[in-house]
CSV table of C-alpha atoms in Angstrom, one decimal:
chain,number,residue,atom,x,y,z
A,1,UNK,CA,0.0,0.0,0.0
A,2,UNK,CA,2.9,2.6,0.6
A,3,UNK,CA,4.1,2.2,-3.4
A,4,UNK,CA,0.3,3.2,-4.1
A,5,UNK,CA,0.4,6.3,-1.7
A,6,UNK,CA,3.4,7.5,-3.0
A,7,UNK,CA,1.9,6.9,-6.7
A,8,UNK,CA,-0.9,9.7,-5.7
A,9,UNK,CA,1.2,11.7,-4.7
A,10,UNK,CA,3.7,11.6,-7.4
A,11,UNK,CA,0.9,11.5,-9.6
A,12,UNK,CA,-0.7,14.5,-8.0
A,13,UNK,CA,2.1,16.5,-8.3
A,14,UNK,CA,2.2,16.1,-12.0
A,15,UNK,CA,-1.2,17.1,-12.7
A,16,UNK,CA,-0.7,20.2,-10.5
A,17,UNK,CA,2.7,21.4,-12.1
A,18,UNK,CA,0.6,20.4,-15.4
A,19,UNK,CA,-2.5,22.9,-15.0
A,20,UNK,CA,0.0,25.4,-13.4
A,21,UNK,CA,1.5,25.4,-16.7
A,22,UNK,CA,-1.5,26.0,-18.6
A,23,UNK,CA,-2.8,28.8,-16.2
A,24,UNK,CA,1.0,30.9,-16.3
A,25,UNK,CA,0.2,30.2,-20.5
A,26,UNK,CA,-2.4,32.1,-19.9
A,27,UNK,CA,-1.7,34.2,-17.2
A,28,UNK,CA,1.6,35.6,-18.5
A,29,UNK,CA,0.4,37.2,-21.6
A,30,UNK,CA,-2.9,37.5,-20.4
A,31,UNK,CA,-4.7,35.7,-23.2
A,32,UNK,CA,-7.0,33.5,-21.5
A,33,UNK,CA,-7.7,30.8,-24.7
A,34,UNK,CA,-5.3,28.2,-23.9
A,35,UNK,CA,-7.2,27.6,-21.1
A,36,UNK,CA,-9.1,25.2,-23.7
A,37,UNK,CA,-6.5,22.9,-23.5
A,38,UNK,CA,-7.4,21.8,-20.3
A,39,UNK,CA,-10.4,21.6,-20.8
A,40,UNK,CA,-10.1,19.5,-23.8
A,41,UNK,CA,-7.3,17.1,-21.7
A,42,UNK,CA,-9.8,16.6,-19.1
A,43,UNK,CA,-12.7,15.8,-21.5
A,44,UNK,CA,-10.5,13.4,-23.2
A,45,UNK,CA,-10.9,10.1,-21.2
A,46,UNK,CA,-14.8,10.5,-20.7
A,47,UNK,CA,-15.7,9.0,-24.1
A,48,UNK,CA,-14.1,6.1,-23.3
A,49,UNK,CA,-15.4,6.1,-20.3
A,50,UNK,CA,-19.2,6.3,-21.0
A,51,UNK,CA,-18.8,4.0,-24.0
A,52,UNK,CA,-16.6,1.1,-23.0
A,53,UNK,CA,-20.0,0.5,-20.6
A,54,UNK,CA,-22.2,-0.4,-23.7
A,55,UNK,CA,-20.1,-3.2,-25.7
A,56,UNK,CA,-19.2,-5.2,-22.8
A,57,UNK,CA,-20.8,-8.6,-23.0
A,58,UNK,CA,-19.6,-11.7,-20.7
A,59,UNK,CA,-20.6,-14.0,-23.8
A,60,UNK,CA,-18.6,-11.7,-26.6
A,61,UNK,CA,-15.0,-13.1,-26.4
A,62,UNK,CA,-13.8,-11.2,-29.7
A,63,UNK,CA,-13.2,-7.3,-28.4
A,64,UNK,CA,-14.7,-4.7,-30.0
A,65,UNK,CA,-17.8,-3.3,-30.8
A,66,UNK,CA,-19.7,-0.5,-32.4
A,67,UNK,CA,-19.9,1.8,-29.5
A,68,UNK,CA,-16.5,1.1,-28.1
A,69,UNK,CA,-14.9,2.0,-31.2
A,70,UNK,CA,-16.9,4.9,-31.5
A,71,UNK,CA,-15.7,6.2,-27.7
A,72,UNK,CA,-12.3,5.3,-28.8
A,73,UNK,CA,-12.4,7.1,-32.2
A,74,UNK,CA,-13.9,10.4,-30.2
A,75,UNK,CA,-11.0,10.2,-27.5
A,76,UNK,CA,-8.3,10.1,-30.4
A,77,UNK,CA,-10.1,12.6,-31.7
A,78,UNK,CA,-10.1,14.6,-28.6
A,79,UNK,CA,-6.4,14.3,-27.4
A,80,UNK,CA,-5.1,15.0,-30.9
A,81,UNK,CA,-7.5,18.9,-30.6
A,82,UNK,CA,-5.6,19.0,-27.3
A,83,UNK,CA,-2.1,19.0,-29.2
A,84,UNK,CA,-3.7,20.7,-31.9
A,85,UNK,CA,-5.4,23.7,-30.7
A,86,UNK,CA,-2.5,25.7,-29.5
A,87,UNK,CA,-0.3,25.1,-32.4
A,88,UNK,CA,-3.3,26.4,-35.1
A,89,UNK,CA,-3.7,29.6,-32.2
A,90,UNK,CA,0.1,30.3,-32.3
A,91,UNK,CA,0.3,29.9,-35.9
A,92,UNK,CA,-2.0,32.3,-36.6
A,93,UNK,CA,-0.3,35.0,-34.3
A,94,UNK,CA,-3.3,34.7,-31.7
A,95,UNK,CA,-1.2,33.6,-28.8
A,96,UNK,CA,2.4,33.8,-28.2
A,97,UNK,CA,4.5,30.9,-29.4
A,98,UNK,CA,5.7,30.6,-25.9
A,99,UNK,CA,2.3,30.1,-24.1
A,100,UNK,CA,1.6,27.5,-27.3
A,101,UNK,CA,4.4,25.3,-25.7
A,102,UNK,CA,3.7,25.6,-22.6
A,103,UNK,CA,0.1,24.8,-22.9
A,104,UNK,CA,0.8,21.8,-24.7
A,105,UNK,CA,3.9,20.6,-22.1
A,106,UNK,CA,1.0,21.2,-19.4
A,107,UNK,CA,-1.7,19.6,-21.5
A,108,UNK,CA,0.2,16.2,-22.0
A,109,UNK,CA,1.4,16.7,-18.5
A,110,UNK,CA,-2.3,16.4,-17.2
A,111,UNK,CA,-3.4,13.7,-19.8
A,112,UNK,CA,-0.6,11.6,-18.9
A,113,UNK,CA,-1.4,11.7,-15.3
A,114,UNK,CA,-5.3,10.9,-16.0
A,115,UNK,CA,-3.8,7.7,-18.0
A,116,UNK,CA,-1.5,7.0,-15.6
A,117,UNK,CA,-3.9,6.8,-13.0
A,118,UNK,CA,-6.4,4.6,-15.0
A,119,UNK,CA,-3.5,2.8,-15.6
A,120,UNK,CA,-2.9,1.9,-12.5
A,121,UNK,CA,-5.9,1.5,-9.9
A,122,UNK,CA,-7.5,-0.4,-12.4
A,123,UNK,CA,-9.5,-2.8,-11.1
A,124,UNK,CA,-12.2,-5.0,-12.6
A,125,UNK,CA,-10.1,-5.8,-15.6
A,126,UNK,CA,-6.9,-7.1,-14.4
A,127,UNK,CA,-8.4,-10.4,-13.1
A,128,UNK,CA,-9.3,-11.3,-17.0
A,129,UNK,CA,-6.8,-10.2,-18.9
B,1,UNK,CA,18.2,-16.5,-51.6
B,2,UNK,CA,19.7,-20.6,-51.1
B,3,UNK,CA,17.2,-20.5,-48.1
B,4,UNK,CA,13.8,-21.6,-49.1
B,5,UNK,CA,11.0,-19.0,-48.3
B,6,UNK,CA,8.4,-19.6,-45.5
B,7,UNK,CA,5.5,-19.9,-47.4
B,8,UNK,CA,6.4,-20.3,-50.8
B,9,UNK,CA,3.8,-20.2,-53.3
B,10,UNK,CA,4.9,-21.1,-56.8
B,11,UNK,CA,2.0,-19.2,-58.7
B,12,UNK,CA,3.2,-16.1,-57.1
B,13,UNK,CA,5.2,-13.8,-59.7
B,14,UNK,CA,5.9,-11.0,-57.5
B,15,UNK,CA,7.3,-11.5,-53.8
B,16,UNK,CA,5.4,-9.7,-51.5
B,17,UNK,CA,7.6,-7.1,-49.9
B,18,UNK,CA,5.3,-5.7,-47.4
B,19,UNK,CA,6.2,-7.0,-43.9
B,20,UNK,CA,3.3,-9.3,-42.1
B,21,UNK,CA,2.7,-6.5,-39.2
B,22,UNK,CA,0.6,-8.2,-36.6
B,23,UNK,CA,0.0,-6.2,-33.6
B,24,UNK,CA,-2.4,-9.0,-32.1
B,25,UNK,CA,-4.8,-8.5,-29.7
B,26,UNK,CA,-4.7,-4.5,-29.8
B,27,UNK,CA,-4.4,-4.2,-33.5
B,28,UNK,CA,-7.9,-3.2,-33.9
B,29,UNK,CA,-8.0,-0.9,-30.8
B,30,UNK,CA,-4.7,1.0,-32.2
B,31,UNK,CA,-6.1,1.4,-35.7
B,32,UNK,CA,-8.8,3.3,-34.4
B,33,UNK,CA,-7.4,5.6,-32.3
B,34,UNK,CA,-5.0,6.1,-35.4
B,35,UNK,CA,-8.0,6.8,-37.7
B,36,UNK,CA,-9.2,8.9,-34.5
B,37,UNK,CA,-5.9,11.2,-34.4
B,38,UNK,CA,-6.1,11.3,-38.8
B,39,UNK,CA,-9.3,12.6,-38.6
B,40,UNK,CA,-8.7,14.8,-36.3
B,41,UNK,CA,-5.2,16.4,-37.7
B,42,UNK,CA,-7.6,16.4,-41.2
B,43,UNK,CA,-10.5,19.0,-39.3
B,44,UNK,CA,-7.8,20.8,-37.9
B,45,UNK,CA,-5.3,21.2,-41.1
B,46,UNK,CA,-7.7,23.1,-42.9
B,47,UNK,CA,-8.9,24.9,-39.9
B,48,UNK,CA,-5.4,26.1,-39.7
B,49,UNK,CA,-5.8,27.5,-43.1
B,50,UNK,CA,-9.1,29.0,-42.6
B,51,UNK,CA,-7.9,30.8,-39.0
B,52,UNK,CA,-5.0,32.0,-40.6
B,53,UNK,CA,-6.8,33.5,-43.9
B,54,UNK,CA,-8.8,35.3,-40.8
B,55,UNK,CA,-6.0,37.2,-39.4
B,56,UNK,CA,-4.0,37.0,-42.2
B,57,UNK,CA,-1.9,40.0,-43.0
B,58,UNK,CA,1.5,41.0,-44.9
B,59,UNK,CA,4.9,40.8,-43.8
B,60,UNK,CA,5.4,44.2,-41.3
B,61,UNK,CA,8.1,45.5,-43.5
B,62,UNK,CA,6.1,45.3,-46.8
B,63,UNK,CA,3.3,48.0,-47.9
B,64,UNK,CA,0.2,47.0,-45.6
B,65,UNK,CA,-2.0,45.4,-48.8
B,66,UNK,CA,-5.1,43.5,-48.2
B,67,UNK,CA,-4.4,39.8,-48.7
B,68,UNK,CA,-5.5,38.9,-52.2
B,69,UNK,CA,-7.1,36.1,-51.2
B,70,UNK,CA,-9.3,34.4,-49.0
B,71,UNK,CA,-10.5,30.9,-47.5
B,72,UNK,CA,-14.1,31.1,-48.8
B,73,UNK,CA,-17.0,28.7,-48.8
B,74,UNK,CA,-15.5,26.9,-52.3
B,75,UNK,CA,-12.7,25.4,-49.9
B,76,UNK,CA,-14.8,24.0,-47.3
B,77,UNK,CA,-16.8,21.4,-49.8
B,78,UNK,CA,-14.2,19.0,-50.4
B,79,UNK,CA,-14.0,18.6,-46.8
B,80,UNK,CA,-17.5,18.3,-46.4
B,81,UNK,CA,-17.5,15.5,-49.6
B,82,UNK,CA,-15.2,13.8,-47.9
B,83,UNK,CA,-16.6,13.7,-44.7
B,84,UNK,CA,-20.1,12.5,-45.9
B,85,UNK,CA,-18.0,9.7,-48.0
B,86,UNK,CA,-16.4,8.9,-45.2
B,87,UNK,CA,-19.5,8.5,-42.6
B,88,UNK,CA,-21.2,6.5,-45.9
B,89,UNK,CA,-18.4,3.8,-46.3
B,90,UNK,CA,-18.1,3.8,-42.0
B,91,UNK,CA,-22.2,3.1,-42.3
B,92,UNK,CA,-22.1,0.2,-44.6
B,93,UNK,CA,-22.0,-3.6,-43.3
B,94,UNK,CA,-19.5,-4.9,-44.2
B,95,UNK,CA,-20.4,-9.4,-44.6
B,96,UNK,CA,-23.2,-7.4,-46.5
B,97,UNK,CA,-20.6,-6.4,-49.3
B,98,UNK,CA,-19.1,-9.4,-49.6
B,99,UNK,CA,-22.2,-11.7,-50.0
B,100,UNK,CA,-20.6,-14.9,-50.5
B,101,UNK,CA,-21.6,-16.4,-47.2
B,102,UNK,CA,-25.3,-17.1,-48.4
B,103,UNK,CA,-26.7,-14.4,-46.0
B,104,UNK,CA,-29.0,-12.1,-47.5
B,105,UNK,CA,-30.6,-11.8,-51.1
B,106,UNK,CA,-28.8,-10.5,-54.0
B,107,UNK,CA,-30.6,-7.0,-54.0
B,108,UNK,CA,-29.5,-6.2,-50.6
B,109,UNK,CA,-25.7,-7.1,-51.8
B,110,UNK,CA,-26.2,-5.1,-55.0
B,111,UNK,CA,-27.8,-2.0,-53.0
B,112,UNK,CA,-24.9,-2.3,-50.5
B,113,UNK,CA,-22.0,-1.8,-53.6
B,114,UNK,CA,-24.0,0.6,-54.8
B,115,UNK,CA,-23.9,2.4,-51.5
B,116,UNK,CA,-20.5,1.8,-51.2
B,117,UNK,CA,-19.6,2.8,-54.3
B,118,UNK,CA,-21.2,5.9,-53.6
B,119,UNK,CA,-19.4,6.5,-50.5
B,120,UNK,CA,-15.8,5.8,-52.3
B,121,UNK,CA,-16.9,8.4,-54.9
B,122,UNK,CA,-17.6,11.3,-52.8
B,123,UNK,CA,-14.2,10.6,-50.7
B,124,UNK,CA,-12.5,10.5,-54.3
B,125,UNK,CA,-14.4,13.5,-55.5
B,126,UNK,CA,-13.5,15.2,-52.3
B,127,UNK,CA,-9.7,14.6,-52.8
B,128,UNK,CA,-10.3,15.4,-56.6
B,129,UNK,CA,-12.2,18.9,-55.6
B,130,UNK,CA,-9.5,20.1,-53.7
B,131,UNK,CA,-6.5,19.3,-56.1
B,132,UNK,CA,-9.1,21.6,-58.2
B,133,UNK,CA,-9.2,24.3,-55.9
B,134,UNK,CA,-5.7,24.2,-55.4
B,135,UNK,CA,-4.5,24.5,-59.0
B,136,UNK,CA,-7.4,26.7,-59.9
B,137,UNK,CA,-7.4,29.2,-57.4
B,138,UNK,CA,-4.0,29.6,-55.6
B,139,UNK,CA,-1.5,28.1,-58.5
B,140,UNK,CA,-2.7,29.7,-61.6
B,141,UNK,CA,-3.0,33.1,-60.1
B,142,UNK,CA,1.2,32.9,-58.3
B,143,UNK,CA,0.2,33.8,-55.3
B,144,UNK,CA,2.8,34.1,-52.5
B,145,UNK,CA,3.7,30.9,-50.5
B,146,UNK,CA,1.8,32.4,-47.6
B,147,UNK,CA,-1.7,32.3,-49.8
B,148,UNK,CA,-0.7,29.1,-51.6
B,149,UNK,CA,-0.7,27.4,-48.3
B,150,UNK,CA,-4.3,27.1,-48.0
B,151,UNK,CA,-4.2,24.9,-51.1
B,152,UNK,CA,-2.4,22.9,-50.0
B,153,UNK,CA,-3.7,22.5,-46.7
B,154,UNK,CA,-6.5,21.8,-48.1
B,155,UNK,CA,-5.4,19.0,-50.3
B,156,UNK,CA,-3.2,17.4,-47.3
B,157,UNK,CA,-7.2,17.2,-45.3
B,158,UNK,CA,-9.2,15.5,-47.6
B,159,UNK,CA,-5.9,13.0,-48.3
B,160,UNK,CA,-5.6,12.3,-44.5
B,161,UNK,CA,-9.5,12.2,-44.4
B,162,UNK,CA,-9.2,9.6,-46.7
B,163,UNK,CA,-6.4,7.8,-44.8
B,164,UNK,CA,-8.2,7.9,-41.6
B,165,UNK,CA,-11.3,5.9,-43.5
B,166,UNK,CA,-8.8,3.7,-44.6
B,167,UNK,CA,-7.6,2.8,-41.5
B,168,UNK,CA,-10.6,2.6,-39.9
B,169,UNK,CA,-11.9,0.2,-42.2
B,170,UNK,CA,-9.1,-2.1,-41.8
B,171,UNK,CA,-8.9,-2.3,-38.0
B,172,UNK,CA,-12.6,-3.2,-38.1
B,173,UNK,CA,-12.8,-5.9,-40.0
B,174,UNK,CA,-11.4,-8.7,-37.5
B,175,UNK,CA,-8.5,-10.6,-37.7
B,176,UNK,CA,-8.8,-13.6,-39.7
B,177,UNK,CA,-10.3,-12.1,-42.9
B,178,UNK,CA,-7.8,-9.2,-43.1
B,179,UNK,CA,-6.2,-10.6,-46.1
B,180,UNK,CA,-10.0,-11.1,-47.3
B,181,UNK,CA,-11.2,-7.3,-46.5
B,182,UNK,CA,-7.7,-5.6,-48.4
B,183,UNK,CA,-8.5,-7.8,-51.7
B,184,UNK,CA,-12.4,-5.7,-51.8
């Protein structure tokens, strides 16, 4: 149990030093739109989240289904806005290039701990797989 | 070549040179977060174009002109082909198009090409549409590199649009007809 307190509080850390990145992107030039970023990182696992609920079938042994694939699609869809968005912003001269890297550093910063976590207090899966 | 190949087939006249990738179990779980992440680098190519024809403006130093040119409506509809190609070819069952397996008449196998065939048109009229509207209205007219650019982002969406169906229709169709579901 100790590794998995220090695992929330490593991971904790991240996802702090990660949306203090994204808010001193904005802060510092005072151009509150890559606040989106986190937004969009946070959003990013729920599709998956809601979806991988409406596939799962104890009789289906083949993986995969409709609406799993859709959540998965959206996700993919979602994290790649989340890199995306502050590059089309900096390259049209909207926000500094700067606050463009920083809010994507912070962005995968924050995604990666969300993964992370899932990643690791999973629970109902591991016994099957 | 004094070593015999794995599974020689003595019909063959060309060797195969694409490698046998099999990612397993998660091959069809990565090929759709890769058609995921081309779809969404397509959408948000040509938004770059269009946000940057927005603020677009000239270089500092050069006499402050309007921009000759804009991203109007004529760009957006070879995305928007190839995004209702796209959802078509995603909508269509895919045992229906092959029919051999006895299931169904032939009308609903004939009705299913025909949608599909549909589908595969609008995605290639979408890539087609924006070769168009790159040559005829940024390359004819030598514009700077700055203008041209939204040519070609345009072009680079609908062929990543096109990718991404691509991919997607791979990684669905399981594992042991994947030699079956290329040769369609």
């Amino acid at each position: 149990m100790a590794a998995g307190i220090k695992t929330v509080i490593l991971l904790s850390f991240v996802l702090a030093v990660g949306f203090l990145m994204i808010i001193l992107s904005c802060a510092l030039w005072s151009n509150w739109l890559p606040l989106l970023v986190a937004f969009t990182f946070v959003l990013a696992p729920l599709p998956n989240a809601i979806f991988s609920r409406c596939g799962s079938d104890d009789f289906s042994t083949e993986e995969g289904s409709g609406p799993v694939d859709l959540g998965r699609f959206i996700t993919s869809i979602i994290v790649v806005t989340g890199f995306a968005l502050p590059l089309v912003l900096a390259h049209s001269e909207v926000i500094a290039p700067t606050a463009c890297g920083m809010s994507i550093v912070g962005g995968s910063l924050v995604y990666g701990t969300i993964l992370a976590y899932t990643r690791t207090f999973r629970q109902d899966e591991s016994d099957f797989d | 070549m004094s070593l015999p190949r794995h599974n020689y087939d003595p019909r063959r006249v060309c060797i195969n040179p694409f490698p046998n990738i099999s990612l397993g179990k998660h091959r069809r779980t990565v090929g759709i977060y890769l058609a995921g992440g081309l779809f969404a680098l397509a959408n948000w190519t040509f938004l770059d174009a269009a946000i940057l024809s927005a603020h677009a403006h000239p270089p500092f130093d050069d006499p402050q002109l309007p921009p000759p040119v804009h991203v109007t409506f004529v760009d957006w509809i070879p995305g928007i082909c190839s995004l209702l190609g796209m959802i078509i070819v995603n909508l269509i069952d895919k045992d229906r198009v092959r029919g051999e397996d006895g299931m169904g008449d032939a009308a609903a196998v004939w009705r299913a090409r025909l949608v599909l065939f549909i589908g595969f048109a609008l995605m290639a009229g979408g890539l087609a549409g924006s070769v168009t509207v790159l040559i005829l209205k940024y390359i004819i007219h030598h514009y700077q590199e700055q203008y041209t650019y939204y040519g070609y982002a345009n072009v680079s969406q609908n062929v990543a649009l096109m990718l991404s169906a691509i991919v997607l229709w791979i990684s669905q169709s399981s594992g042991g007809e994947y030699e079956y579901s290329l040769s369609i």
